[in-house]
Short mmCIF file of C-alpha atoms and ligand atoms in Angstrom, two decimals:
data_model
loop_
_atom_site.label_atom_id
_atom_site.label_comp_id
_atom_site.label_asym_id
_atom_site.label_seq_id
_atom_site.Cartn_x
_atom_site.Cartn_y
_atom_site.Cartn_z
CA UNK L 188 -109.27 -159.60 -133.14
CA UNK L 189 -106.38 -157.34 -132.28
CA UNK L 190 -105.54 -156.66 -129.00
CA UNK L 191 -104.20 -153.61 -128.70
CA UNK L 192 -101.86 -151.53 -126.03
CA UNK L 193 -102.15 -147.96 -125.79
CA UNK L 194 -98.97 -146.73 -123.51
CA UNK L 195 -99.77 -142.90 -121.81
CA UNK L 196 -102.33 -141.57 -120.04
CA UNK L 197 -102.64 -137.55 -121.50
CA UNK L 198 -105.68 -135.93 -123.53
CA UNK L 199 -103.58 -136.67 -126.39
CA UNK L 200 -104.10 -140.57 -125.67
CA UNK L 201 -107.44 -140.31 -124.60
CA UNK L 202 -107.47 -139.12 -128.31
CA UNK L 203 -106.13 -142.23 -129.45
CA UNK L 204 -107.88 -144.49 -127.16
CA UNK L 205 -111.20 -142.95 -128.90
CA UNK L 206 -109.74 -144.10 -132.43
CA UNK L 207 -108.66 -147.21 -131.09
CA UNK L 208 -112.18 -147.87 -129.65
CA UNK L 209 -113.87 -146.34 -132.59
CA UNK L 210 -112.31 -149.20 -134.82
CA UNK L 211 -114.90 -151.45 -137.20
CA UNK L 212 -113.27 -154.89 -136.48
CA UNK L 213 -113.36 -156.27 -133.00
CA UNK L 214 -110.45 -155.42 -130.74
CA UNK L 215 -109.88 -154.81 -127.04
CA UNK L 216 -107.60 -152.43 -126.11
CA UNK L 217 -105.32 -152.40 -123.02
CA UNK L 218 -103.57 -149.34 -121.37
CA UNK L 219 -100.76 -148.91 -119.55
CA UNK L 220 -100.30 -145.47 -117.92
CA UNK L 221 -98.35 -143.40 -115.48
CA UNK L 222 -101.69 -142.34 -113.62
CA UNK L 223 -105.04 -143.00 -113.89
CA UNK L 224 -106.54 -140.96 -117.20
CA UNK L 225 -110.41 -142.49 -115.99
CA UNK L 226 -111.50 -141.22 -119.79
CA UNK L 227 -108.93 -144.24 -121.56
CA UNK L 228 -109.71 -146.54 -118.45
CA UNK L 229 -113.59 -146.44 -119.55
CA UNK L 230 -112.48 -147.55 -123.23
CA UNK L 231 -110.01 -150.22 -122.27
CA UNK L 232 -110.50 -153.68 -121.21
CA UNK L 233 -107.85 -153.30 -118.29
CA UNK L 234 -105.62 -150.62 -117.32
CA UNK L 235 -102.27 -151.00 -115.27
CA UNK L 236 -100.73 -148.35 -114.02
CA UNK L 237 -96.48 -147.95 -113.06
CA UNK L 238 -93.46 -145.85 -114.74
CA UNK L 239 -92.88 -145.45 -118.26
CA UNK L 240 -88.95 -146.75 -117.49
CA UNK L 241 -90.37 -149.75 -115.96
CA UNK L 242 -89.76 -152.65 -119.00
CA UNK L 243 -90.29 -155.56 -117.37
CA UNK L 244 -94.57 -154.22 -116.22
CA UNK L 245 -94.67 -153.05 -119.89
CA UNK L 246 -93.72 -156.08 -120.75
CA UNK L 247 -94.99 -158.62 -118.21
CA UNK L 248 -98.62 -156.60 -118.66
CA UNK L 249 -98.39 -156.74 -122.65
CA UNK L 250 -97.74 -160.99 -122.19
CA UNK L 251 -100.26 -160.98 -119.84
CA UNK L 252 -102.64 -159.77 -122.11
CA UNK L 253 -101.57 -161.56 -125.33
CA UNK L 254 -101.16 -157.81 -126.81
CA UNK L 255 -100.49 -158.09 -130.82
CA UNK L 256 -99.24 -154.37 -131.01
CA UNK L 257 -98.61 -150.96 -129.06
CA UNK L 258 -99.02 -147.63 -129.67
CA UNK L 259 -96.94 -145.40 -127.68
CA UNK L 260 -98.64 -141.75 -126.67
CA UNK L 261 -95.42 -139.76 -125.06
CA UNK L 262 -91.82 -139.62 -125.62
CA UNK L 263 -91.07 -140.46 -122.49
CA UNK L 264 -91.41 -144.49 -122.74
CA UNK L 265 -90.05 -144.21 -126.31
CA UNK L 266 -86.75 -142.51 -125.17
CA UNK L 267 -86.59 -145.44 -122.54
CA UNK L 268 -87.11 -148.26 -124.84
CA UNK L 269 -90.75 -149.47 -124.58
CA UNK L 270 -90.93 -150.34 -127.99
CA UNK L 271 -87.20 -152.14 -127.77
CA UNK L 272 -88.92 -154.12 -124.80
CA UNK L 273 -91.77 -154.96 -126.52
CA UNK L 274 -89.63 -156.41 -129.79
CA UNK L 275 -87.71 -158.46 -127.96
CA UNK L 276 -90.94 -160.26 -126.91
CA UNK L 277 -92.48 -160.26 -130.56
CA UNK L 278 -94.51 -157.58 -130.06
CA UNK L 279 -94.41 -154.77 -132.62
CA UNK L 280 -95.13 -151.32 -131.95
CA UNK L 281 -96.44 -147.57 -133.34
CA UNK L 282 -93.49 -145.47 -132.49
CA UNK L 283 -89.96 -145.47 -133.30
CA UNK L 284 -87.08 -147.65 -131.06
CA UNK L 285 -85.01 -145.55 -128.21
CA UNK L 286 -82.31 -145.40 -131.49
CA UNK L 287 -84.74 -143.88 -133.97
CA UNK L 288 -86.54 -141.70 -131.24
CA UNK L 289 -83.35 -139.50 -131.75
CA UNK L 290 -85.05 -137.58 -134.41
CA UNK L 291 -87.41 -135.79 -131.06
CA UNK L 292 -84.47 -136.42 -128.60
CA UNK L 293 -81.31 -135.47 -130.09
CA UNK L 294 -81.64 -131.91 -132.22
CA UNK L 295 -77.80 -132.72 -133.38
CA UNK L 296 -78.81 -136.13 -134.89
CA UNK L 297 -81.98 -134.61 -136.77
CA UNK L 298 -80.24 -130.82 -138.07
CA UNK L 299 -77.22 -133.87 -138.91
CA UNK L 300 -79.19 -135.85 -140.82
CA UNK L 301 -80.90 -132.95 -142.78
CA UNK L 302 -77.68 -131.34 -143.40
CA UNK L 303 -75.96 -134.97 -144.35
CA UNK L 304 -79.19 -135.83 -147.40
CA UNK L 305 -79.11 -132.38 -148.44
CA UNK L 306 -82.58 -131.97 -146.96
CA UNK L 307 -84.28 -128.54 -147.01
CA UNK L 308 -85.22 -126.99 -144.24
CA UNK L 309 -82.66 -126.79 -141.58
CA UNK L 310 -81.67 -122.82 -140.19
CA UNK L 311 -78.49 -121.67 -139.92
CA UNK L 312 -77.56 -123.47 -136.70
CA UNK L 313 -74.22 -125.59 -135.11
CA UNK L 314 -73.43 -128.08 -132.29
CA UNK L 315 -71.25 -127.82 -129.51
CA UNK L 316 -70.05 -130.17 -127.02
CA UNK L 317 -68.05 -127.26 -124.99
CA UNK L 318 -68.39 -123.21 -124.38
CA UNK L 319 -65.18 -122.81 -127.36
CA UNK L 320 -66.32 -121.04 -130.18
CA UNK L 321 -69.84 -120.24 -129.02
CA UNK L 322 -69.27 -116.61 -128.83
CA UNK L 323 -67.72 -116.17 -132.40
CA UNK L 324 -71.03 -118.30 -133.75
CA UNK L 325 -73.12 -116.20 -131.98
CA UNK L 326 -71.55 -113.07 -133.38
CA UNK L 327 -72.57 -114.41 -136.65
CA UNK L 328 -76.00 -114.54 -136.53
CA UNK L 329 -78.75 -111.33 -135.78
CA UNK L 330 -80.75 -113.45 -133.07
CA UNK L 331 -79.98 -117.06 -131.86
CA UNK L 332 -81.65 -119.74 -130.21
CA UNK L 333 -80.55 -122.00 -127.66
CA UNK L 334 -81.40 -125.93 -127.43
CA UNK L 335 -80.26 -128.60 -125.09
CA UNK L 336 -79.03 -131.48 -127.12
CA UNK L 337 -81.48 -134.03 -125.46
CA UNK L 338 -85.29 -133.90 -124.16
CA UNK L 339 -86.10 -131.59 -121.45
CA UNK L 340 -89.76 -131.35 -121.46
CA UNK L 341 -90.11 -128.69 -123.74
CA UNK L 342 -88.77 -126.31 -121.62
CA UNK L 343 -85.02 -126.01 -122.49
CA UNK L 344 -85.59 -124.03 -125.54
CA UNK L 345 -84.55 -120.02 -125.22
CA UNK L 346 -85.42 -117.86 -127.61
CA UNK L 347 -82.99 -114.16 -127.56
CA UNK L 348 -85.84 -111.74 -127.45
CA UNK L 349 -88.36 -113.93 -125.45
CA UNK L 350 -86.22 -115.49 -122.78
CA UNK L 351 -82.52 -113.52 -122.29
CA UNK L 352 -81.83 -110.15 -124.18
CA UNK L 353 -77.86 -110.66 -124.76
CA UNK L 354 -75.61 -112.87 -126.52
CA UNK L 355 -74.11 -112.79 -123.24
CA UNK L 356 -76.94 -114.42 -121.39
CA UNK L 357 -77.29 -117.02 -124.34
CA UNK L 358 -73.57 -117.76 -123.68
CA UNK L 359 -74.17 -118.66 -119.82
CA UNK L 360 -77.04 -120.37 -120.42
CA UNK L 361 -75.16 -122.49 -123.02
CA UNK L 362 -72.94 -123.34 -120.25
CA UNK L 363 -75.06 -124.17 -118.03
CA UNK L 364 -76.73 -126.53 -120.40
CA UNK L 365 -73.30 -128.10 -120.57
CA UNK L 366 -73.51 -129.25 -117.09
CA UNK L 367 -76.17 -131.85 -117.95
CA UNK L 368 -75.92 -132.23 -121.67
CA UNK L 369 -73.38 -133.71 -123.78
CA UNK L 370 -74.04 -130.87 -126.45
CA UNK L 371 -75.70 -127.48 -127.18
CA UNK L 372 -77.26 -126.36 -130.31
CA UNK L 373 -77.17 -122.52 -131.09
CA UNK L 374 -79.05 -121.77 -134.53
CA UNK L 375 -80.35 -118.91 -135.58
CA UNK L 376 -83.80 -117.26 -134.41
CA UNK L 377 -86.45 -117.00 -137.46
CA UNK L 378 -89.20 -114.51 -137.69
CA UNK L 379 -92.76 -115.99 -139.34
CA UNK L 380 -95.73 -118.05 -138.18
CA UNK L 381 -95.31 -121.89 -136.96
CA UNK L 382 -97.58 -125.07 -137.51
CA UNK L 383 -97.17 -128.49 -136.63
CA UNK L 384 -97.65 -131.21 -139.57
CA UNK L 385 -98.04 -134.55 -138.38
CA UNK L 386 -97.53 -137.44 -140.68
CA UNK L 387 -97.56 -141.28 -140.21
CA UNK L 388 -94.70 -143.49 -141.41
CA UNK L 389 -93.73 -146.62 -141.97
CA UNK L 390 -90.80 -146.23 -143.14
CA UNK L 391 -90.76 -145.87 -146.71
CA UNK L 392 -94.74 -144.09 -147.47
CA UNK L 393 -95.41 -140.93 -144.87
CA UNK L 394 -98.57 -140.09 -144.89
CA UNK L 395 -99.46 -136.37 -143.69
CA UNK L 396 -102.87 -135.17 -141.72
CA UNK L 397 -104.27 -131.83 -141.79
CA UNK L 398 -101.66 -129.11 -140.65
CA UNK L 399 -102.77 -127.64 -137.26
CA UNK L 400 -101.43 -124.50 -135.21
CA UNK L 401 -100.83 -124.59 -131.70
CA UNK L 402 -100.99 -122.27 -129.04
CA UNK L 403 -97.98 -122.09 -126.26
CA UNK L 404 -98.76 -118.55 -124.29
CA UNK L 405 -101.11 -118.65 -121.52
CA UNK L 406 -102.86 -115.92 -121.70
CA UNK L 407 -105.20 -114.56 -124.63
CA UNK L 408 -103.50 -112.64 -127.25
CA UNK L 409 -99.97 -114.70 -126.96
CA UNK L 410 -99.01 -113.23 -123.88
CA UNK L 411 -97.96 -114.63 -120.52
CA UNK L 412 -95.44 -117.99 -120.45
CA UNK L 413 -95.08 -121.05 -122.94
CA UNK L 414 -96.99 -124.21 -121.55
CA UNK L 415 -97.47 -127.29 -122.89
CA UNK L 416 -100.07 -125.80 -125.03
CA UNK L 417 -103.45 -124.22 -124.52
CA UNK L 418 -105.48 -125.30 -127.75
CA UNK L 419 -105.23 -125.63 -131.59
CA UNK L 420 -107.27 -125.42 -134.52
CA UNK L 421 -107.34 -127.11 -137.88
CA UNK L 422 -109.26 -125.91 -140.96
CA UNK L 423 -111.76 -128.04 -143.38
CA UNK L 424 -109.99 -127.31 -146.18
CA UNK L 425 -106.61 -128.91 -144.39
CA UNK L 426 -104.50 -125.79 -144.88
CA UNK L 427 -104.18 -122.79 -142.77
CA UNK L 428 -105.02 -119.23 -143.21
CA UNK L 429 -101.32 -118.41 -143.46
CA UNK L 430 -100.02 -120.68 -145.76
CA UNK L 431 -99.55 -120.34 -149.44
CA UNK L 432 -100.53 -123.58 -151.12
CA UNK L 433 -98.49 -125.69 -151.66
CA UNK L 434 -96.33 -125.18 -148.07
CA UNK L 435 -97.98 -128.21 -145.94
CA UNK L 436 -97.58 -130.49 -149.82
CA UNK L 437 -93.29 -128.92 -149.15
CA UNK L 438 -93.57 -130.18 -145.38
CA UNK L 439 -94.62 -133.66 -146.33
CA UNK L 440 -91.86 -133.96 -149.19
CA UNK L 441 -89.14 -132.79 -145.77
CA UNK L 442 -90.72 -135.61 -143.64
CA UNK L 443 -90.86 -138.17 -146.51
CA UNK L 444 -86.85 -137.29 -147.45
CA UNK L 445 -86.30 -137.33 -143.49
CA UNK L 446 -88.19 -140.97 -143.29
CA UNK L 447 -85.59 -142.34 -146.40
CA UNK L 448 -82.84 -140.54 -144.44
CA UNK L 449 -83.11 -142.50 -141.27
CA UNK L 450 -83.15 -145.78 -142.89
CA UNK L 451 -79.97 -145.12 -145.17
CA UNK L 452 -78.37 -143.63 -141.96
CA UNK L 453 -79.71 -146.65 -140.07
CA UNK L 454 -80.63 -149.31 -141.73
CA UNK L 455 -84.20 -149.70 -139.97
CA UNK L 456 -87.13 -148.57 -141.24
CA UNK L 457 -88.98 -145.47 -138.59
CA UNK L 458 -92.57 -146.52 -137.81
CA UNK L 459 -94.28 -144.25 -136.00
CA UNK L 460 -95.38 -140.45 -135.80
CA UNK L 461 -93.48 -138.05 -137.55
CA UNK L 462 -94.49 -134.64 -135.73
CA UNK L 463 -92.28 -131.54 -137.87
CA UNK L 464 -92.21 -128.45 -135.98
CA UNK L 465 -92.53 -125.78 -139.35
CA UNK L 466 -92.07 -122.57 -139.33
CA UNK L 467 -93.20 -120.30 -142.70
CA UNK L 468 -90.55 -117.49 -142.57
CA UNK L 469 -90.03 -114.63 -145.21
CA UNK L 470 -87.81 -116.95 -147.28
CA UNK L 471 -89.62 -120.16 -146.98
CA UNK L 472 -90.28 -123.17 -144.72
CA UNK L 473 -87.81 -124.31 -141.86
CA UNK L 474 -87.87 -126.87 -139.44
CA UNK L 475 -87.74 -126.07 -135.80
CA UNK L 476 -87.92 -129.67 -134.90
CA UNK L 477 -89.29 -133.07 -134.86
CA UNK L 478 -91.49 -134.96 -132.08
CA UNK L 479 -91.47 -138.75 -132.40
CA UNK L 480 -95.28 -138.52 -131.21
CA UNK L 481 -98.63 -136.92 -132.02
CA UNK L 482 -98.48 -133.53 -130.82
CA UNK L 483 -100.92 -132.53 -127.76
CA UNK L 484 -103.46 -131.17 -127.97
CA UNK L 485 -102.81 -131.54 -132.42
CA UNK L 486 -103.72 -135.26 -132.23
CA UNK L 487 -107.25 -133.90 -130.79
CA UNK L 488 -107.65 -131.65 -133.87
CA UNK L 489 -106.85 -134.56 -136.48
CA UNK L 490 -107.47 -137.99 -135.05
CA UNK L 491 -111.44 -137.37 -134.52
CA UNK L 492 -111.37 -136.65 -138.36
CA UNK L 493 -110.09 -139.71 -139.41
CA UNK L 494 -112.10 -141.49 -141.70
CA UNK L 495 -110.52 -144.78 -142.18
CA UNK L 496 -109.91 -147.45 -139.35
CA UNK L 497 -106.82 -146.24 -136.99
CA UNK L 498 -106.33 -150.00 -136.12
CA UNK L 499 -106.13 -150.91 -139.35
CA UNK L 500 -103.64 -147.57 -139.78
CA UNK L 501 -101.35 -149.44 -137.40
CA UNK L 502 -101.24 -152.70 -138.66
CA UNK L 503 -100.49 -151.05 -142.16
CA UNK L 504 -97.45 -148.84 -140.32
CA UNK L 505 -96.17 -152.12 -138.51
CA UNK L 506 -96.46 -154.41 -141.53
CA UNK L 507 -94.61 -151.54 -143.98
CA UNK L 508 -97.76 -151.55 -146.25
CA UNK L 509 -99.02 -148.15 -145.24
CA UNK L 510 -98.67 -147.31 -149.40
CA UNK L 511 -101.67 -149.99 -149.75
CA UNK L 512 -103.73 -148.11 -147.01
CA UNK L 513 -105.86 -144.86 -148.36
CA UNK L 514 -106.19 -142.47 -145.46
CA UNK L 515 -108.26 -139.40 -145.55
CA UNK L 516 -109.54 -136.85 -143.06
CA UNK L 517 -113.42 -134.93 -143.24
CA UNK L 518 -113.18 -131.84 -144.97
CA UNK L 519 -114.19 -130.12 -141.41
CA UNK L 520 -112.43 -127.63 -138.94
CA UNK L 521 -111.35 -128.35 -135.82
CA UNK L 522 -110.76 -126.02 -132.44
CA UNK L 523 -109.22 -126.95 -129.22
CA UNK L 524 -108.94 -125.00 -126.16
CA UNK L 525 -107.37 -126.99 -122.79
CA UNK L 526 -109.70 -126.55 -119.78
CA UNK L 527 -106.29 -125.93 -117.18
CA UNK L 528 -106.78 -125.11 -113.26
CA UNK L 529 -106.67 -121.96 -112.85
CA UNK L 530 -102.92 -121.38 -111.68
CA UNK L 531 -101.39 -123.58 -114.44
CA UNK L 532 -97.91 -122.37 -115.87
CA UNK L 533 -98.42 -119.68 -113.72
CA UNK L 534 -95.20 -117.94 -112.21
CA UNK L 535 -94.64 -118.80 -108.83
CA UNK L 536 -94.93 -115.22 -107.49
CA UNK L 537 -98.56 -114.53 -109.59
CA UNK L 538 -101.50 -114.62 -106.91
CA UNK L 539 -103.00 -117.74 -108.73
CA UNK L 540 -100.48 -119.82 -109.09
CA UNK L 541 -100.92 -122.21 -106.11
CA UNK L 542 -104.42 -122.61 -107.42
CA UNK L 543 -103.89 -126.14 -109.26
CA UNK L 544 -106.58 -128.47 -107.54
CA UNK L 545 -109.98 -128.24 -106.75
CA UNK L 546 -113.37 -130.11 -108.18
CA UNK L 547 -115.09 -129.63 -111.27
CA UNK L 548 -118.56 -130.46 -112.74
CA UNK L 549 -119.31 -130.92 -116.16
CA UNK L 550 -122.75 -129.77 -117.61
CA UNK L 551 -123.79 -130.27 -121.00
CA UNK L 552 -121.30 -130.15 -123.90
CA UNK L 553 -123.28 -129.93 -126.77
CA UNK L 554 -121.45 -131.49 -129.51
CA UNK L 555 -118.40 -130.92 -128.48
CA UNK L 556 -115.73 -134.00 -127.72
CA UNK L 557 -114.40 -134.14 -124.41
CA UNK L 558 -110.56 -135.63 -123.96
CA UNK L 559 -109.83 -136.28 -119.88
CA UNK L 560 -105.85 -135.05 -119.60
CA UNK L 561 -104.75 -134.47 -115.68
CA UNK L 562 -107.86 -135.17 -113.67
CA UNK L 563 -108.61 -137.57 -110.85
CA UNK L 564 -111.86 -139.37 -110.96
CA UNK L 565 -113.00 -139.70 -107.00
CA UNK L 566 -116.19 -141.14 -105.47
CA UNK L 567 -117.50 -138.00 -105.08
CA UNK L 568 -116.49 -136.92 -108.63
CA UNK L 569 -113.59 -135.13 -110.80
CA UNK L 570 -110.87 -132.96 -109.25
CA UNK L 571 -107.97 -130.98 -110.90
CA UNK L 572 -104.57 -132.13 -110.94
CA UNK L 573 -102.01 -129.36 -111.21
CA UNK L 574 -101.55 -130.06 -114.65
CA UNK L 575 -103.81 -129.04 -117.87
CA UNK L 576 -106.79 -131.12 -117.22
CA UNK L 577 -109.45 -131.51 -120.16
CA UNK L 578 -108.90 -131.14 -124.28
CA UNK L 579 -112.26 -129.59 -125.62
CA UNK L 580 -112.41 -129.85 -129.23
CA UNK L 581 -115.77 -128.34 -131.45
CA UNK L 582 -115.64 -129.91 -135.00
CA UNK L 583 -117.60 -128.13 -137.51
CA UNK L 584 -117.52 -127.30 -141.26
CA UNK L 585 -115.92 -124.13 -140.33
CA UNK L 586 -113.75 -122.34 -137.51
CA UNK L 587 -116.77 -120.06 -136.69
CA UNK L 588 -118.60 -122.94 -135.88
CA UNK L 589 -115.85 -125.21 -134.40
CA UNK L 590 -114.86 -122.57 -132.42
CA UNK L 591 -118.49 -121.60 -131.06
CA UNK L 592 -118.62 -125.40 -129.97
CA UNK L 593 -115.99 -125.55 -128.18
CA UNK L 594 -116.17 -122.34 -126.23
CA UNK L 595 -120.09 -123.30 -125.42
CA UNK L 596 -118.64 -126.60 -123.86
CA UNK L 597 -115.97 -124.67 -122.09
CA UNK L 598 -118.48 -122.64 -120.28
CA UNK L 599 -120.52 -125.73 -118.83
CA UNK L 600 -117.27 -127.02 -117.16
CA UNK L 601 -117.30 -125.32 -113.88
CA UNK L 602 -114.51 -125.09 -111.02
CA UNK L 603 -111.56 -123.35 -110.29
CA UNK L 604 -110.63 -123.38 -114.38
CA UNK L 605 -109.44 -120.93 -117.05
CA UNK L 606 -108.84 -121.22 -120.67
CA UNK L 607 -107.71 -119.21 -123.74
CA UNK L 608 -110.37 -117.33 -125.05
CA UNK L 609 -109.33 -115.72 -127.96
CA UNK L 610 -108.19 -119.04 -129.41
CA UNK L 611 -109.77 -120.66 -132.89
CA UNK L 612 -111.54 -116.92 -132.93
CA UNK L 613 -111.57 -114.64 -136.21
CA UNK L 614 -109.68 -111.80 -134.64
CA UNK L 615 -106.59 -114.10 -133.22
CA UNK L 616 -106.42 -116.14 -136.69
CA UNK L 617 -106.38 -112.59 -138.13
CA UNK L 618 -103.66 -111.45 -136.42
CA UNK L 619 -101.57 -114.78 -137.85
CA UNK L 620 -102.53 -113.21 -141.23
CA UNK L 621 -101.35 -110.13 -140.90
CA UNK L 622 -97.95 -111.27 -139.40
CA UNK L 623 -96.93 -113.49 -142.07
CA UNK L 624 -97.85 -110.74 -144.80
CA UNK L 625 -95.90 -108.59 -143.21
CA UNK L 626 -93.24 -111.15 -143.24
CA UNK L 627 -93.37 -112.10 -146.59
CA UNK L 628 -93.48 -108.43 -147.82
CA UNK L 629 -90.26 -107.57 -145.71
N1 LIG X 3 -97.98 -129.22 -128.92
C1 LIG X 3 -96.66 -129.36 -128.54
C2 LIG X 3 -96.19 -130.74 -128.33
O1 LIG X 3 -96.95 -131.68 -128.35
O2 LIG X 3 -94.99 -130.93 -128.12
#
């Protein structure tokens, strides 16, 4: 009887609470999160809540609870160490140590490593630790991109085109990135549609799930600026509409060379989430990067889909057997659009953007599965809390369906809300079409 500890509080570990909880065998799970998620706090046995840099609670509440293994949601505690904490008490853990994290916090050691094994996949791209030579580089390539060596929330990415217009511009934000970075990566910008592939490792056997797209713009129609991400959809036959076959099978045999490369660079085996950032372009798949996590919302497209036992999943990951475990996923689509308060990732001078708070009611859902993000439970019920607030995900044997599910369930929350419309619909998912065949025909 396993007792488990889920570390993070998001939709995205209300996701894996649900698989936790959904397990055959008996286990209890225990959470530890930054604030009060009250959908994981219903599933778990206890629930402490303090910092995700604060060891010693991880720790002391882990003992406390005789915990057998973790599972760690966000990057956040793995870039401090949680699951470093947790070894040096005996316990094991789902997610890579601060030192293997590097493959989501350090772009230098991943586009490194790629470039050291001879992995595919890497763009044109280079590191710098000052301003010197930027400019040349930059001259070099059509379009760059610029990315702080280190994590920054997912906001210190600029794109030429989307967020300055001159190499100029790139060049002072590369020195501003300086200031608080010990590098910058310039690479080059690639045209063609992304998708996030998600495998599970253990070290030596990755295992992938169903490729899902994600959604960054806030407004309908990719407009507006990047968030966290407004919603995703998967597809029953575990492709997407965009891909030639074959592409996700290419992004597993990346990951699995990536999973080998850490432990001959290393020495230690990565067990955890492998979360590749693809991007199809005209001349094939690249990696934009890697997450040491399950994406949010993507772990709410695949996770409900899993038909084996996720605790079982994790003991197989910890105990390096995950080649003895078969793990499959229903043939069945998946959409997921974020319920967010209304002002969310608005900019400050836009009329809505103070609107982040507020009380909500929830009618009926249908089928649809409801994932609690950033919302405060209160006697009196469920409020907002500045940040996106509820994953709803429709699951159906097709995106039509998935998609009608979801948006149904969307229109019984009420409150000061918004979502993205268009997302998981047939004209958006056409549009992806069309752009990479125009792409590939270039
Ligand atoms: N969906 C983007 C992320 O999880 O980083």
């Amino acid at each position: 009887m396993p007792n488990v500890l889920l570390i993070g509080n998001g939709a995205r570990e209300h996701a894996m609470a649900e698989a936790i909880a959904r397990s055959k065998g008996k286990r209890s799970l225990y959470s530890y999160m930054r604030a009060n998620n009250p959908g994981i706090a219903a599933l778990s046995e206890q629930v402490f809540l303090g910092g995700y840099g604060d060891l010693d609670a991880i720790s002391d509440f882990a003992r406390k609870h005789r915990i057998d293994f973790a599972v760690v949601g966000p990057e956040d505690p793995l870039n401090l160490g949680a699951v470093d904490a947790l070894a040096r008490i005996g316990i094991p853990g789902v997610g890579p140590t601060k030192s293997l994290a590097r493959l989501e916090t350090s772009k230098a050691f991943t586009r490194n490593l790629l470039e050291k094994y001879g992995i595919p996949g890497n763009p044109r791209f280079r590191v710098f630790t000052s301003t010197e030579g930027i400019e040349d580089y930059m001259r070099e390539l059509d379009a760059v991109v610029v990315k702080p060596d280190g994590l920054t929330g997912g906001k210190g990415v600029m794109v030429e085109g989307d967020h300055f217009r001159t190499k100029k511009e790139a060049l002072a934000y590369c020195g501003e990135v300086l200031r608080s970075h010990p590098s910058v990566m310039v690479e080059e910008k690639l045209e063609g549609e992304e998708f996030s592939l998600q495998c599970i490792s253990d070290g030596k056997t990755v295992i992938a799930t169903p490729p899902v797209q994600d959604h960054k713009r806030r407004f309908a129609g990719d407009t507006g600026p990047n968030t966290g991400g407004m919603g995703s959809y998967s597809c029953e036959d575990h492709s997407l509409p965009f891909l030639r076959p074959g592409e996700a099978e290419e992004g597993l045999a990346i990951t699995s060379r990536v999973a080998r490369a850490i432990y001959e660079e290393t020495g230690a085996y990565y067990k955890g989430i492998m979360y590749a950032g693809f991007i199809v372009t005209r001349t094939g798949l690249r990696l934009l990067e890697y997450n040491a996590r399950f994406g949010d919302p993507e772990a709410m497209n695949i996770l409900p889909l899993l038909t084996g036992d996720f605790v079982e999943l994790c003991t197989h990951v910890i105990e390096g057997t995950l080649d003895r475990m078969p793990v499959s996923f229903e043939p069945k689509a998946t959409v997921c659009k974020y319920i967010v308060p209304r002002g969310y990732g608005l900019p400050k001078d836009h009329p809505d953007a103070g609107s982040t708070s507020g009380k909500i009611e929830i009618g009926k859902v249908g089928g649809a599965r409801l994932y609690y993000a950033s919302v405060d439970q209160r006697a009196d019920g469920l409020y907002l809390s500045t940040s996106r607030a509820i994953g709803v995900v429709g699951i159906a044997g097709n995106l039509r369906e998935a998609e009608e599910i979801a948006e149904k369930a969307v229109a019984a929350v009420r409150g000061p809300v918004d979502h993205r419309r268009d997302i998981g619909t047939k004209a958006l998912i056409q549009k992806r079409i069309d752009h990479m065949k125009k792409i590939r025909t270039q």
